[in-house]
Structure formats: structure tokens, C-alpha cells
Amino acid sequence: MVVRNNKEGLQQKVNRDALLDLKEEVLVVALSGGVDSMTLADFLFSLSLPQTIILAHFDHHLRPTSTKQANEIVAYWQERGQQVIVGEWETPSPGEQGAREARYEFLTQIAKEKHAALVTAHHLDDQVETFFLKLFRKSSLKGLSGMPHMSIDLGVPIIRPFRDIPKKQLEEYAKQQHLPIWEDETNNDIIYARNWVRNSLLPVITERFQQAPQSVTTVMGDIEAAEQIVRPIMANIIQKSCLFHPISVEQKETGARAIEIDTNVITELSVYEERLFWQALADEAQTRYGIDLSRKQTQAISQLIRSKTTAQGTLSLNGRWQVIKRYEIVVFELLPCSKSTGNSTGNLNSKVTSSKVSGNAIEKELKRQQTATKSFDIAAQQEGFARVDCQSFGSYNLTGNLSVKITRLSLNSRTTKGMIETQLIYPNDLINWPLTVRHRKPGDQLFFQAKKSFHQKVNRWFINHKISNEVRDEAWLVVDSDANVIGILDHLNTVDPTLGERDYIAISLVKTESSENEASH
């Protein structure tokens, strides 16, 4: 049945109490000039709400007539005693996404300045269009559930009072109220995805299935209900498995670590739980960092996590983002501006580079590295390889504000063992001076005095103890005059400090105030 007075019809469907319950005393109405937003503005003024209503129009400058249209919209509302705030896109470029982002940046900025809620004219037809767009783009449950009546975007409350009202009813309202309409001629251009869904796909569907829009919105309601049940479960898993790091403006240029994932939690999930986890994490990554994760990319990350042969690996995403696996931790990192891992079109451009835990592969690699030791030493000297030779006890500058300190201790085994976590403890009588403190080189061997002169390659020890490549490169080795690695500072003591009461040396790293420290003896 057609409602004769569409104003009364809208009043019956719009929850006026929800608007009255808002804590914000100002409402910013997104005003495009089309039938939807003109109806919204007129209808809100007719409700005699206690809030102050501000109209905001954004000129994208994508059409020759856009500025003329903006002036006419302003003039119309001024005649009605209402002011319109107009924003302009200073760097217009074709594309739906860019235009939407520029428009919402303008609208949310005004809402923040006015401490207001933003009101948009999204309606039932928009919901159906959004469903198909999200479906074709393999969206998550959250995306397929459509737009809620109210949400928070960029810290601003967004209200959609017309969400469940068909556009036809808005058009009838505008006609009865004799509202002027400024339609965007590009709305008929099916080169844009939404316009194609609106003008080409939906007419064909509704011609065959007249109740299709209502059926779609019913299903969206079911998906929304399911998403509400799933959301806290996924939030709990994300809380247990993920650590999110804030990224400052400076770090957006220089690069930073964004997300850390404990893979032990992920591998314990069922197939269905993990499927929903990646959807939830993709939504979180988009909201927090603007990372667009496709289904294909999350599947690749999942495979990297579950791989039993890849202990460490790197997966390149779009633009400057990459995912790095370091044993039980997976990290999302933003590379510096000077680096790029792929394209920025949103398509998958993933490539995995990895360090295998296969024994044969490791032995071949170490054998290759041993043959390159001589050339490595020459290159290291040419590049100023960080190292210091220690002739006796004292403090020696390593690099920057970092020094190594060597002291003599006369302690019993119990007290010595208690110091092992912060210092490298070694029997004084077993030291072959001079000692060298440096980073690792190919072919380095650990020499375990307490284990019948047992040797082990440094790289093998790092692999067995699941030390990441980054930590390996930064680790400081202590090497004696016979080229044996007798310990790794902050990581490993090669002598068991339970050899009875005797003299020891303690070697530790010390951060100094100045980078110009002189060695003292």
C-alpha cells in the first residue's frame, strides 16, 4: 500500500528516539544534492530535533558542472535559512575509492571539529548493492552483514536513519515536498562497479525475482547476527595471539613493526576457527593500518605459519608491507619508503623467501659459507666490520655507545651460575688471550670446553635454538686466539660454571653515554 503522506511514512520507519538519544548536540548531514541526501536533510529539519543540524557538501571537481552545482545547492539552503559548509578536493583523481576517502576525510574532520555525529542517507537499495559488491570481492562476515544503523569510523559516530527504507520511498517523499534534485550524471556510468550493480545487475535480478532485495536484506540480517556471535570469540583469539604496535607519522616514512602473531595459538585452532580468525584479523589490519589483505594472501600466510620445513621466511604483500616468519612469531612490517615489496593495486604479489630447517640444505649452505670465509674477512675489513681485540681485563668500545667489559671474578659455582643470564662467565685459566668480540662470520665454531672439547657450528646452534636471522646478525661473539667461539654475549656460555671454586672472567655488554670511549686497561 502506498502511503499518501510520505513524511508520515518515513516518521514511522525512522527511529526518532535513536536520534534523540545521541549524546552529540550537533548533527553533520552529508549533502550530495541527490534525492537521498536532499530528502534526509529536509526530513531531519521536519523532526524539530533538539540538535543543531549542519549541512556539508563536498565538491570532488570530477565534473565540469560540479562547482556550479555546489553553488546552487548552497543558494537553495540559504534561502531556507540554512548554512552549507563546502569542501573541495584539491587533488582530484578518477576512481571510486579515492573520491570516497577524500569525501569522508572532509566530513569526519567537520564532525570532529563540531563534536558532532555524521548522518548519511544510505538506504535499503545501497545495502543490497553493497552486499553484491562485497560478495564479488570475497568480503568477510562483517562486510557481508552490510552497514549498521550506527557505527564509529575514524573516531566519529555515523548514523544511517534510512538504512531499511527503499529508495523509491525517498523519491516519492522528494516529489511530494517539491525538493530540487541535483543528480550526478556519472551515476549512470557503468564503468564504476557500484553503478554496474545498480543499473545492470539488480534490474535483471529483480525482474526475475521481485522479492530479491528483501531476501538479500534478510540474509544480511542473518549474517549480521552470526557475526555478532562470532566477533567476541575472534576478539579473544586475536587478544591471545596478536600484539599490535602503534605506528607514528615518522615511522610511516622510516618503516616499523605493526603486528606480531604467536603462531602456537594459530596452529591450535580448528580449520573453521582459523578461517574466521583470518577474516577478523584482515578487518583489524585494515582498520588499524590500512593493510588490504586478500583471501589469497591470508591463505599464503597460513601456509607459511604451518610449514614444518620453513623455520624462517618472508612473504611480500602489496606496496611496502611484508610478513616475516621467525620460528614461533610472525611479524607484519612496514618497510621504509625507499623500499617496496610489490605493487599497490591491491592485487596479490606474494613471494616467499625462506630459511629451511632441512639438515642437508643447512650443511650444504654452511659448506658454501666456509669456502667463502676468506673473501668474507677481506670484505669485512673493507666495510669496517665491527670488532674489538681485548688483550686483558678492562673496557673496550665496540661501536657507537656500546662497550664490552671484562672483569675478574673469584666466586663459587652457585653465585657464578646466578650471573650467567647477564654475563658470559668463563674460567680464567682456560682463556687463550687475546679475545676478539665481533659479529658472526661464515664458518664460526663454538668450542665447548666442559664437554670434552665438543665443537658445534655457530649457525647450527642458532638454528637449534630458533634464534631469528635479525638477532643472529646483531649477536656479539667472543672468540679466543685459536679462533674458537667461547660464548655469545647475552645468549650462551660454552663452559658450565659449576667447575668448583676458582677464578673466572665475566664478559658483558655495557651501554655508555658517549660514543668516544677509549679503551682502558
Coordinates of C-alpha atoms in Angstrom, one line a residue:
M1 CA 0.0 0.0 0.0
V2 CA 1.4 3.4 -1.0
V3 CA 1.5 5.9 1.9
R4 CA -0.1 9.1 0.7
N5 CA 1.9 11.3 3.1
N6 CA 5.5 10.1 2.7
K7 CA 6.6 12.3 5.6
E8 CA 4.4 10.3 7.9
G9 CA 5.6 7.1 6.3
L10 CA 9.3 8.0 7.0
Q11 CA 8.5 9.0 10.5
Q12 CA 7.0 5.6 11.1
K13 CA 10.2 3.8 9.8
V14 CA 12.8 6.1 11.2
N15 CA 13.7 5.7 14.9
R16 CA 13.5 9.2 16.1
D17 CA 14.3 8.2 19.7
A18 CA 17.6 6.9 18.5
L19 CA 18.5 10.3 17.2
L20 CA 17.3 11.9 20.4
D21 CA 19.4 9.5 22.5
L22 CA 22.6 10.7 20.8
K23 CA 25.0 12.4 23.3
E24 CA 26.2 14.7 20.4
E25 CA 24.5 18.0 20.3
V26 CA 25.3 18.6 16.6
L27 CA 24.5 16.5 13.6
V28 CA 26.5 16.9 10.4
V29 CA 24.5 15.9 7.4
A30 CA 26.3 14.6 4.3
L31 CA 24.7 16.5 1.4
S32 CA 25.5 15.5 -2.1
G33 CA 22.4 17.2 -3.7
G34 CA 20.9 13.9 -4.9
V35 CA 17.4 12.7 -4.0
D36 CA 18.7 10.6 -1.0
S37 CA 20.6 13.4 0.8
M38 CA 18.1 16.2 0.0
T39 CA 15.3 14.0 1.4
L40 CA 17.4 13.3 4.5
A41 CA 18.2 17.0 5.2
D42 CA 14.5 18.1 4.7
F43 CA 13.2 15.2 6.8
L44 CA 15.6 15.9 9.7
F45 CA 14.6 19.6 9.8
S46 CA 10.9 18.5 9.9
L47 CA 11.5 16.4 13.0
S48 CA 12.3 19.5 15.1
L49 CA 15.2 17.7 16.8
P50 CA 17.0 19.4 19.7
Q51 CA 20.4 19.0 18.0
T52 CA 21.9 21.7 15.8
I53 CA 21.9 20.5 12.1
I54 CA 24.9 21.4 9.9
L55 CA 24.8 20.6 6.1
A56 CA 28.1 19.7 4.5
H57 CA 28.7 19.3 0.7
F58 CA 32.0 18.1 -0.9
D59 CA 32.9 19.2 -4.4
H60 CA 35.1 16.5 -6.0
H61 CA 35.8 18.6 -9.0
L62 CA 35.5 15.5 -11.2
R63 CA 32.8 17.0 -13.5
P64 CA 32.7 20.4 -15.3
T65 CA 29.4 21.2 -13.6
S66 CA 30.4 20.3 -10.1
T67 CA 31.2 23.8 -8.9
K68 CA 28.1 25.3 -10.4
Q69 CA 26.0 22.5 -8.8
A70 CA 27.7 23.3 -5.4
N71 CA 26.8 27.0 -5.7
E72 CA 23.2 26.1 -6.5
I73 CA 22.9 23.7 -3.5
V74 CA 24.3 26.4 -1.2
A75 CA 21.9 29.1 -2.6
Y76 CA 18.8 26.8 -2.1
W77 CA 19.5 26.1 1.5
Q78 CA 20.5 29.7 2.3
E79 CA 17.0 30.7 1.0
R80 CA 15.6 28.3 3.6
G81 CA 17.8 29.9 6.3
Q82 CA 20.4 27.0 6.5
Q83 CA 24.1 27.3 6.0
V84 CA 26.1 24.7 4.0
I85 CA 29.8 24.1 4.6
V86 CA 31.5 23.3 1.3
G87 CA 34.7 21.3 0.9
E88 CA 36.8 20.9 -2.2
W89 CA 39.1 18.1 -3.4
E90 CA 42.4 19.8 -4.1
T91 CA 44.0 16.8 -5.9
P92 CA 41.1 15.1 -7.7
S93 CA 41.8 11.8 -9.5
P94 CA 39.3 9.4 -11.1
G95 CA 38.3 6.4 -9.0
E96 CA 35.5 5.5 -6.6
Q97 CA 37.8 4.7 -3.6
G98 CA 39.9 7.9 -3.8
A99 CA 36.8 10.0 -4.1
R100 CA 35.1 8.3 -1.2
E101 CA 38.2 8.6 1.1
A102 CA 38.6 12.4 0.3
R103 CA 34.9 13.0 0.9
Y104 CA 34.9 11.1 4.3
E105 CA 38.1 12.8 5.4
F106 CA 36.3 16.2 4.9
L107 CA 33.1 15.0 6.6
T108 CA 34.8 13.4 9.6
Q109 CA 37.0 16.5 10.0
I110 CA 34.0 18.7 10.3
A111 CA 32.3 16.3 12.7
K112 CA 35.4 16.2 14.9
E113 CA 35.7 20.0 15.0
K114 CA 32.0 20.3 15.9
H115 CA 32.0 17.3 18.3
A116 CA 29.2 16.0 16.1
A117 CA 27.7 12.8 14.8
L118 CA 27.7 12.3 11.0
V119 CA 24.4 11.5 9.4
T120 CA 24.3 9.8 5.9
A121 CA 21.4 9.0 3.6
H122 CA 22.3 5.3 2.9
H123 CA 19.1 3.3 2.2
L124 CA 17.9 -0.2 1.6
D125 CA 19.0 -0.2 -2.1
D126 CA 22.5 0.8 -1.0
Q127 CA 22.6 -2.2 1.3
V128 CA 21.7 -4.6 -1.5
E129 CA 24.3 -3.0 -3.8
T130 CA 26.9 -3.2 -1.1
F131 CA 26.1 -6.9 -0.5
F132 CA 26.9 -7.9 -4.1
L133 CA 30.0 -5.7 -4.2
K134 CA 31.3 -7.3 -1.1
L135 CA 30.3 -10.8 -2.3
F136 CA 32.2 -10.4 -5.5
R137 CA 35.2 -9.1 -3.6
K138 CA 35.2 -12.1 -1.2
S139 CA 34.5 -10.0 1.9
S140 CA 34.4 -11.2 5.4
L141 CA 31.2 -11.8 7.5
K142 CA 31.5 -8.2 8.8
G143 CA 31.5 -6.9 5.2
L144 CA 28.6 -9.1 4.1
S145 CA 26.5 -8.0 7.0
G146 CA 26.2 -4.6 5.4
M147 CA 26.1 -1.1 7.0
P148 CA 24.8 -0.9 10.6
H149 CA 22.4 1.8 11.7
M150 CA 25.2 3.3 13.7
S151 CA 29.0 2.8 13.6
I152 CA 32.2 4.5 14.5
D153 CA 34.5 5.5 11.7
L154 CA 37.7 7.5 12.2
G155 CA 36.5 8.3 15.7
V156 CA 33.2 9.8 14.5
P157 CA 29.7 8.3 15.1
I158 CA 28.0 7.7 11.8
I159 CA 24.1 7.4 11.8
R160 CA 22.1 5.9 8.9
P161 CA 18.4 6.5 9.7
F162 CA 17.3 5.5 6.2
R163 CA 19.1 2.2 6.1
D164 CA 16.0 0.0 6.0
I165 CA 14.0 2.3 3.7
P166 CA 13.8 1.7 -0.1
K167 CA 15.0 4.4 -2.4
K168 CA 11.6 4.5 -4.1
Q169 CA 10.0 5.9 -0.9
L170 CA 12.7 8.6 -0.7
E171 CA 11.9 9.6 -4.3
E172 CA 8.2 9.8 -3.5
Y173 CA 9.0 12.0 -0.5
A174 CA 11.2 14.3 -2.5
K175 CA 8.4 14.6 -5.2
Q176 CA 5.7 15.4 -2.6
Q177 CA 7.9 18.0 -0.9
H178 CA 8.9 19.6 -4.3
L179 CA 12.6 19.2 -3.4
P180 CA 15.1 20.3 -6.1
I181 CA 17.5 17.4 -7.1
W182 CA 21.0 17.6 -8.5
E183 CA 21.8 14.2 -9.9
D184 CA 25.4 13.3 -10.7
E185 CA 25.4 12.2 -14.3
T186 CA 28.2 9.8 -13.6
N187 CA 25.8 7.7 -11.6
N188 CA 24.7 6.1 -14.9
D189 CA 28.3 5.3 -16.0
I190 CA 28.6 1.5 -15.5
I191 CA 32.4 1.7 -15.7
Y192 CA 32.1 2.1 -11.9
A193 CA 31.4 -1.2 -10.1
R194 CA 28.6 0.2 -7.9
N195 CA 26.8 1.8 -10.9
W196 CA 27.0 -1.5 -12.8
V197 CA 25.5 -3.4 -9.9
R198 CA 22.7 -0.7 -9.6
N199 CA 21.9 -0.2 -13.3
S200 CA 22.8 -3.6 -14.9
L201 CA 22.8 -6.4 -12.4
L202 CA 19.9 -5.6 -10.0
P203 CA 17.3 -4.8 -12.6
V204 CA 17.9 -8.3 -14.2
I205 CA 17.6 -10.0 -10.8
T206 CA 14.5 -8.1 -9.6
E207 CA 12.8 -8.7 -13.0
R208 CA 13.1 -12.5 -12.3
F209 CA 12.8 -12.4 -8.5
Q210 CA 10.8 -9.4 -7.4
Q211 CA 11.4 -10.0 -3.7
A212 CA 15.2 -10.3 -4.2
P213 CA 16.1 -7.0 -2.4
Q214 CA 14.0 -8.1 0.7
S215 CA 15.5 -11.6 0.5
V216 CA 19.1 -10.2 0.4
T217 CA 18.5 -7.8 3.3
T218 CA 17.0 -10.8 5.3
V219 CA 20.2 -12.8 4.6
M220 CA 22.3 -9.8 5.6
G221 CA 20.5 -9.7 8.9
D222 CA 21.2 -13.4 9.5
I223 CA 24.9 -12.8 8.6
E224 CA 25.0 -9.8 11.0
A225 CA 23.5 -11.9 13.8
A226 CA 26.1 -14.6 13.1
E227 CA 28.9 -12.0 13.0
Q228 CA 27.8 -10.6 16.4
I229 CA 28.1 -14.1 17.9
V230 CA 31.5 -14.8 16.2
R231 CA 33.0 -11.4 16.9
P232 CA 33.8 -11.8 20.7
I233 CA 35.2 -15.3 20.0
M234 CA 37.5 -14.0 17.4
A235 CA 38.4 -11.0 19.5
N236 CA 39.5 -13.4 22.3
I237 CA 41.7 -15.3 19.9
I238 CA 43.2 -12.1 18.5
Q239 CA 43.9 -10.9 22.0
K240 CA 45.7 -14.2 22.8
S241 CA 47.7 -14.4 19.6
C242 CA 48.3 -10.8 18.4
L243 CA 50.2 -7.8 19.6
F244 CA 49.5 -4.5 17.8
H245 CA 52.1 -1.7 17.7
P246 CA 51.1 1.9 17.1
I247 CA 52.9 3.5 14.1
S248 CA 53.9 7.1 14.4
V249 CA 53.9 9.6 11.5
E250 CA 57.7 9.3 11.4
Q251 CA 57.6 5.5 11.3
K252 CA 55.3 5.6 8.3
E253 CA 58.3 7.0 6.4
T254 CA 61.1 5.1 8.1
G255 CA 59.3 1.7 8.5
A256 CA 58.1 -0.1 11.6
R257 CA 56.8 -3.4 13.0
A258 CA 53.0 -3.4 13.1
I259 CA 51.6 -6.8 14.1
E260 CA 53.2 -9.8 15.9
I261 CA 51.4 -13.1 15.9
D262 CA 52.1 -16.1 18.1
T263 CA 51.9 -19.0 15.7
N264 CA 51.5 -21.5 18.5
V265 CA 48.0 -20.1 19.1
I266 CA 47.1 -20.2 15.4
T267 CA 48.3 -23.8 14.9
E268 CA 46.0 -25.0 17.8
L269 CA 42.9 -23.6 16.0
S270 CA 40.4 -25.8 14.1
V271 CA 40.1 -25.3 10.3
Y272 CA 36.9 -23.3 10.9
E273 CA 38.3 -21.2 13.7
E274 CA 41.3 -20.3 11.6
R275 CA 39.2 -19.4 8.6
L276 CA 37.2 -16.9 10.7
F277 CA 40.4 -15.7 12.5
W278 CA 42.0 -14.5 9.3
Q279 CA 38.8 -12.7 8.3
A280 CA 38.8 -10.9 11.7
L281 CA 42.5 -10.1 11.5
A282 CA 42.1 -8.7 8.0
D283 CA 39.4 -6.4 9.2
E284 CA 41.6 -5.3 12.2
A285 CA 44.6 -4.8 9.9
Q286 CA 42.6 -2.6 7.6
T287 CA 41.1 -0.6 10.4
R288 CA 44.4 -0.1 12.3
Y289 CA 47.0 0.2 9.5
G290 CA 45.1 0.3 6.1
I291 CA 46.5 -3.1 5.1
D292 CA 44.3 -4.7 2.5
L293 CA 44.6 -8.5 3.0
S294 CA 43.0 -10.7 0.3
R295 CA 41.9 -14.3 0.9
K296 CA 44.7 -15.5 -1.2
Q297 CA 47.3 -13.6 0.9
T298 CA 45.9 -14.9 4.3
Q299 CA 46.0 -18.4 2.9
A300 CA 49.6 -17.9 2.0
I301 CA 50.4 -16.6 5.5
S302 CA 48.6 -19.6 7.0
Q303 CA 50.7 -22.0 4.9
L304 CA 53.9 -20.2 5.9
I305 CA 52.9 -20.5 9.6
R306 CA 52.0 -24.2 9.3
S307 CA 55.1 -25.1 7.2
K308 CA 57.2 -27.6 9.1
T309 CA 60.2 -27.1 6.7
T310 CA 60.3 -23.3 6.8
A311 CA 61.6 -22.0 10.1
Q312 CA 62.0 -18.5 8.9
G313 CA 60.5 -16.9 5.8
T314 CA 59.4 -13.7 4.2
L315 CA 56.1 -13.1 2.3
S316 CA 55.8 -9.9 0.3
L317 CA 52.4 -8.3 0.3
N318 CA 51.3 -5.1 -1.5
G319 CA 53.3 -1.9 -1.5
R320 CA 55.6 -1.6 1.4
W321 CA 54.2 -4.4 3.6
Q322 CA 55.8 -7.7 4.2
V323 CA 55.1 -10.7 6.6
I324 CA 58.1 -12.3 8.2
K325 CA 58.1 -15.7 10.0
R326 CA 60.7 -16.1 12.8
Y327 CA 60.0 -19.5 14.2
E328 CA 57.0 -19.2 16.5
I329 CA 56.4 -15.5 15.7
V330 CA 55.0 -13.9 12.5
V331 CA 55.5 -10.2 12.1
F332 CA 53.8 -7.7 9.8
E333 CA 56.4 -5.0 8.9
L334 CA 56.1 -1.7 7.0
L335 CA 59.3 -1.2 5.0
P336 CA 60.9 2.3 4.7
C337 CA 59.6 4.5 1.9
S338 CA 62.7 3.7 -0.2
K339 CA 61.7 0.1 -0.4
S340 CA 58.8 -1.7 -1.9
T341 CA 57.7 -5.3 -1.9
G342 CA 55.2 -5.3 -4.7
N343 CA 52.5 -3.3 -6.4
S344 CA 50.0 -1.1 -4.7
T345 CA 46.9 -2.0 -6.7
G346 CA 45.5 -4.3 -4.0
N347 CA 46.3 -7.5 -6.1
L348 CA 48.3 -10.4 -4.7
N349 CA 52.0 -10.1 -5.4
S350 CA 53.3 -12.6 -2.9
K351 CA 56.7 -14.3 -2.9
V352 CA 58.1 -16.4 -0.1
T353 CA 61.8 -16.5 0.6
S354 CA 62.8 -18.8 3.4
S355 CA 65.4 -20.5 5.6
K356 CA 64.8 -24.2 5.6
V357 CA 65.4 -26.5 8.6
S358 CA 66.3 -29.4 6.3
G359 CA 69.6 -30.8 7.5
N360 CA 71.1 -31.4 4.1
A361 CA 70.2 -27.9 2.9
I362 CA 71.8 -26.4 6.0
E363 CA 75.0 -28.5 5.7
K364 CA 75.3 -27.5 2.0
E365 CA 74.8 -23.8 2.9
L366 CA 77.4 -24.0 5.7
K367 CA 79.9 -25.7 3.5
R368 CA 79.4 -23.0 0.9
Q369 CA 79.9 -20.4 3.6
Q370 CA 83.1 -22.0 4.8
T371 CA 84.6 -21.7 1.3
A372 CA 83.7 -18.0 1.3
T373 CA 85.3 -17.2 4.7
K374 CA 88.5 -15.7 3.3
S375 CA 86.7 -13.4 0.9
F376 CA 84.2 -12.5 3.7
D377 CA 87.1 -11.5 6.0
I378 CA 88.5 -9.2 3.3
A379 CA 85.1 -7.6 2.6
A380 CA 84.5 -7.2 6.4
Q381 CA 87.7 -5.3 6.8
Q382 CA 87.0 -3.1 3.8
E383 CA 83.5 -2.3 5.2
G384 CA 84.7 -1.5 8.7
F385 CA 83.5 -4.8 10.2
A386 CA 82.6 -4.1 13.9
R387 CA 85.0 -5.9 16.2
V388 CA 87.4 -5.2 19.1
D389 CA 90.5 -7.1 20.3
C390 CA 90.8 -7.4 24.0
Q391 CA 94.3 -8.0 25.4
S392 CA 93.4 -8.2 29.1
F393 CA 90.8 -7.1 31.6
G394 CA 89.2 -3.7 31.1
S395 CA 86.5 -1.9 28.9
Y396 CA 86.6 -1.7 25.2
N397 CA 84.5 0.3 22.8
L398 CA 82.6 -1.8 20.2
T399 CA 80.5 0.6 18.2
G400 CA 78.5 3.8 18.9
N401 CA 77.6 3.8 22.6
L402 CA 78.2 0.1 23.2
S403 CA 81.2 -1.3 25.0
V404 CA 82.4 -4.7 26.2
K405 CA 83.6 -5.0 29.8
I406 CA 85.9 -7.8 31.0
T407 CA 86.4 -8.3 34.7
R408 CA 88.0 -11.0 37.0
L409 CA 85.8 -12.8 39.5
S410 CA 86.6 -15.2 42.3
L411 CA 83.3 -16.8 43.0
N412 CA 81.9 -20.2 44.0
S413 CA 79.9 -22.1 41.4
R414 CA 76.5 -21.2 42.9
T415 CA 77.0 -17.4 42.7
T416 CA 78.7 -17.7 39.3
K417 CA 75.7 -19.7 37.9
G418 CA 73.4 -16.9 39.0
M419 CA 75.2 -14.4 36.9
I420 CA 75.1 -16.5 33.7
E421 CA 72.0 -14.8 32.3
T422 CA 73.5 -11.3 32.1
Q423 CA 77.3 -12.1 31.7
L424 CA 79.4 -14.6 29.9
I425 CA 81.3 -16.5 32.7
Y426 CA 84.4 -18.4 31.7
P427 CA 87.3 -20.0 33.8
N428 CA 90.3 -17.6 33.8
D429 CA 92.8 -20.5 33.4
L430 CA 91.1 -21.7 30.2
I431 CA 91.3 -18.3 28.4
N432 CA 93.6 -18.1 25.4
W433 CA 94.3 -14.4 25.1
P434 CA 93.8 -12.1 23.3
L435 CA 90.0 -12.3 22.9
T436 CA 88.0 -10.8 20.0
V437 CA 84.4 -9.6 20.3
R438 CA 82.7 -9.4 17.0
H439 CA 79.6 -10.4 15.0
R440 CA 79.3 -13.8 13.4
K441 CA 81.2 -14.9 10.2
P442 CA 80.7 -17.9 8.0
G443 CA 82.4 -21.0 9.4
D444 CA 82.4 -19.9 13.1
Q445 CA 82.7 -22.8 15.5
L446 CA 81.6 -23.0 19.2
F447 CA 84.2 -24.7 21.4
F448 CA 82.7 -26.4 24.5
Q449 CA 85.5 -26.9 27.0
A450 CA 83.3 -28.6 29.6
K451 CA 82.0 -31.2 27.1
K452 CA 85.3 -32.9 26.1
S453 CA 86.2 -30.3 23.6
F454 CA 82.9 -30.6 21.7
H455 CA 82.6 -28.3 18.7
Q456 CA 79.4 -27.0 17.0
K457 CA 78.9 -24.5 14.2
V458 CA 77.5 -21.2 15.4
N459 CA 74.8 -21.2 12.7
R460 CA 73.7 -24.7 13.8
W461 CA 73.4 -23.5 17.4
F462 CA 71.3 -20.5 16.3
I463 CA 69.0 -22.8 14.2
N464 CA 68.6 -25.3 17.0
H465 CA 67.7 -22.6 19.5
K466 CA 65.4 -20.8 17.0
I467 CA 67.2 -17.5 17.0
S468 CA 65.9 -15.2 14.2
N469 CA 68.2 -14.0 11.5
E470 CA 68.0 -10.5 12.7
V471 CA 69.1 -11.4 16.2
R472 CA 71.9 -13.6 14.8
D473 CA 73.3 -10.7 12.8
E474 CA 73.3 -8.4 15.9
A475 CA 74.7 -11.0 18.3
W476 CA 78.3 -10.5 19.7
L477 CA 80.6 -13.5 19.7
V478 CA 83.6 -13.9 22.0
V479 CA 86.5 -15.6 20.1
D480 CA 89.8 -16.7 21.5
S481 CA 93.2 -16.6 19.9
D482 CA 92.7 -20.1 18.4
A483 CA 89.6 -18.8 16.5
N484 CA 87.2 -20.8 18.8
V485 CA 83.9 -19.1 19.8
I486 CA 83.9 -19.5 23.6
G487 CA 80.5 -17.7 24.0
I488 CA 77.8 -15.5 22.7
L489 CA 77.1 -12.5 24.8
D490 CA 73.5 -12.4 26.3
H491 CA 72.9 -15.9 24.7
L492 CA 75.4 -18.6 25.5
N493 CA 78.2 -19.6 27.9
T494 CA 80.1 -22.5 26.5
V495 CA 81.6 -23.6 29.8
D496 CA 79.3 -24.9 32.6
P497 CA 80.1 -22.6 35.6
T498 CA 80.0 -25.4 38.1
L499 CA 83.7 -26.3 37.9
G500 CA 84.3 -25.6 41.6
E501 CA 85.6 -22.5 43.4
R502 CA 88.1 -20.9 41.1
D503 CA 88.9 -17.6 39.2
Y504 CA 86.6 -16.7 36.4
I505 CA 86.3 -13.8 34.0
A506 CA 83.0 -12.1 33.4
I507 CA 82.3 -10.5 29.9
S508 CA 79.3 -8.3 29.5
L509 CA 77.9 -5.6 27.1
V510 CA 77.6 -2.1 28.5
K511 CA 75.8 0.9 27.0
T512 CA 77.8 4.0 27.5
E513 CA 76.9 7.7 27.5
S514 CA 79.4 8.7 24.8
S515 CA 80.4 7.1 21.6
E516 CA 84.0 8.3 22.0
N517 CA 85.1 5.9 24.8
E518 CA 88.7 5.0 24.9
A519 CA 89.9 1.5 25.8
S520 CA 91.3 1.3 29.2
H521 CA 93.5 -1.5 30.6

